[in-house]
């Protein structure tokens, strides 16, 4: 038992902690309520810091901490910018004479523990004065933290010494220049983590480009440069940094007002995000976008959801902050660097100052508007230039409104823009810079309308404008010989394409009509045709670009929704593209487009489909008159050559081909025909199901063959089996032979859409699936799993489309829906219950969006009636 006096002390301490805990909760709720009444970030920061300051000082004093120690607020808390759930950064400063006693260490551990018990989420460091200086010199993060400090409690004299030491240690020109370079490198790495874009659909509003951290970086660089100044001057800067930069003529009053406005927008969003999520959440997740939009008064219209309006407002702020970050950091660097300014003439209008492009006189862009485009062209033609200088960037902002209708109609400007697109290098960088500085959207007004436009289709992870620029960047990658290993066929085709600039124009316009009423491909085609005509492109090029924009989804749709082993499909696609030049251009644009939607959408399966379609169509274009017959004859010869290696007689495999029927040879590749023939020749009339699995010859998952007496529920049972294995079915060929056996071939991928290659897995599939098909047990219900949060908060409308095939016996069923566990098994069950037969299936998953296609008929190959079609649509919509 504790002695009475000691017990009383423990009780008193616990009582104090309970009181602090209650004070923190009540104070936090009061601050939250006040913010929703008076949504001022500055007011919240002040109230929150006062609350936490008081609690920390009270606990420090109540614990009777060593009088020679000091408690200091650092980082964002030291800056006085404490968000609702942000960490509270603390420095416990010890004097150099501290003996580092065990008792002091225990007391500090007890202090930190009590702070957490109260509910204060602290991030703390314990250092002596000398250790602070040593760490600040070698660690950028420590240096940054210590630059923003506030006294909280303890030895104030020690804190004043700390300030003097920090000023003396960090005020040298060498450290200032090193700090600038290190901060710039840190920022570049941080931006790279977010793919160097602010236009993710779920952006991190603190860390991503254009986020709050970009503003902090400006402040830190300025503070580092002015460490030698009086402390009072630096405190004044911290309270209103943008006014201080105006006073130094680094920032204009208008720019300062705009920065404060956009900073306020993002600070408000971050505060509301914390309150909504009840945690330190800095990502504008789909989960919160609708609620945030509602809180901020956005209302959905017929054209845009409330959440889309919210996000466009955020993107505008992020874009402006990114721009000012670039301009101000370049301006500050000129003041930081001790190196002499080296000026080299570029032409009569421009010069290079320390490898940054600047105008020879300040009014150049106003007097000679063509210089706007010439600046971007020069950056392409002079790779030694690292970008535009701060003066040129600022002037560019002042004159961008001059990029108006008259500017667009000027023939010189038109030629310059086409020249920019026609350069062998720097096209991607030029267009990205033009977009970043507001020139591209001004010159192409249709592009300006889709800047920051959301895409709620569950597979695009970027805004429309960012996606378009990603597509163009992917096309440029095909042009680089050092990257030809990534996409050998694309690199080969691009190298021989005679006019790359028309591919870039098609990329710019392929999605430019997103968000408008109507088919964006058709509307984009009209915009592209108008642009080409206005820029004086030859009529043939205008027609080519227009066709490419209108057709940009055709190749992807054909590859992922049609049976590419069917020569009729290839023949129809060949008739659509008409010639090899169109085929090559469409293939290049399609690969670039799919890869530009999301880092996770492209995979080996899609690559193989598109390449197969390209190769087959190229052959069809060369032999259009007799393509189908020639394709069948070629398959027979190739399959026979493979079977000869296994010692099979011609009589045996030709008998099996005859039994399977001629449509079998049309619907299967030569490799599949040889595989089936080798395995099934001895088992043509097998009473038991035969299941065989192998790694797909094309390296895209596992190929599974099922051969069994035809049964009505076969497709549903197979789908259910793979669904329970958590495998994704990418393709299913369902074929019924002339002697009424089912010969089905499936391509399956793992749940992440990747290839699987475990040797024991093949045997497991063969054994377990055979058992499932051989048993007479009732069909199991499809799995019901959790849907993703994207689907939950940003669902798409289910689309069911059923059209008659050209043979007038089968129908094509296309379904677009939110993906979820058990979806395909559920669809297969519906088809089974409605007595609908499946002849072919293409299963395509794009992010959280399912796009599945089936060739179906009624029983015994009869055509679906209108009643069948209506019942099928209703059942699918009810299920999904």
mmCIF file of N, CA and C in Angstrom, residues 126 205 230-231 547 868 873:
data_model
loop_
_atom_site.group_PDB
_atom_site.id
_atom_site.type_symbol
_atom_site.label_atom_id
_atom_site.label_comp_id
_atom_site.label_asym_id
_atom_site.label_seq_id
_atom_site.Cartn_x
_atom_site.Cartn_y
_atom_site.Cartn_z
ATOM 1 N N UNK A 126 13.257 15.201 -27.310
ATOM 2 C CA UNK A 126 13.945 15.682 -26.107
ATOM 3 C C UNK A 126 15.402 15.907 -26.486
ATOM 4 N N UNK A 205 -4.815 17.238 -49.765
ATOM 5 C CA UNK A 205 -4.826 18.702 -49.852
ATOM 6 C C UNK A 205 -3.714 19.345 -49.029
ATOM 7 N N UNK A 230 16.085 40.703 -37.155
ATOM 8 C CA UNK A 230 15.550 40.721 -35.792
ATOM 9 C C UNK A 230 14.386 39.758 -35.673
ATOM 10 N N UNK A 231 14.310 39.144 -34.504
ATOM 11 C CA UNK A 231 13.252 38.168 -34.244
ATOM 12 C C UNK A 231 11.871 38.776 -34.457
ATOM 13 N N UNK A 547 -11.769 11.401 -87.594
ATOM 14 C CA UNK A 547 -12.107 9.972 -87.496
ATOM 15 C C UNK A 547 -11.484 9.353 -86.243
ATOM 16 N N UNK A 868 -38.429 -12.331 -73.592
ATOM 17 C CA UNK A 868 -37.167 -12.778 -72.971
ATOM 18 C C UNK A 868 -36.261 -11.588 -72.652
ATOM 19 N N UNK A 873 -33.543 -7.946 -68.836
ATOM 20 C CA UNK A 873 -33.166 -6.605 -68.388
ATOM 21 C C UNK A 873 -33.666 -6.335 -66.978
#
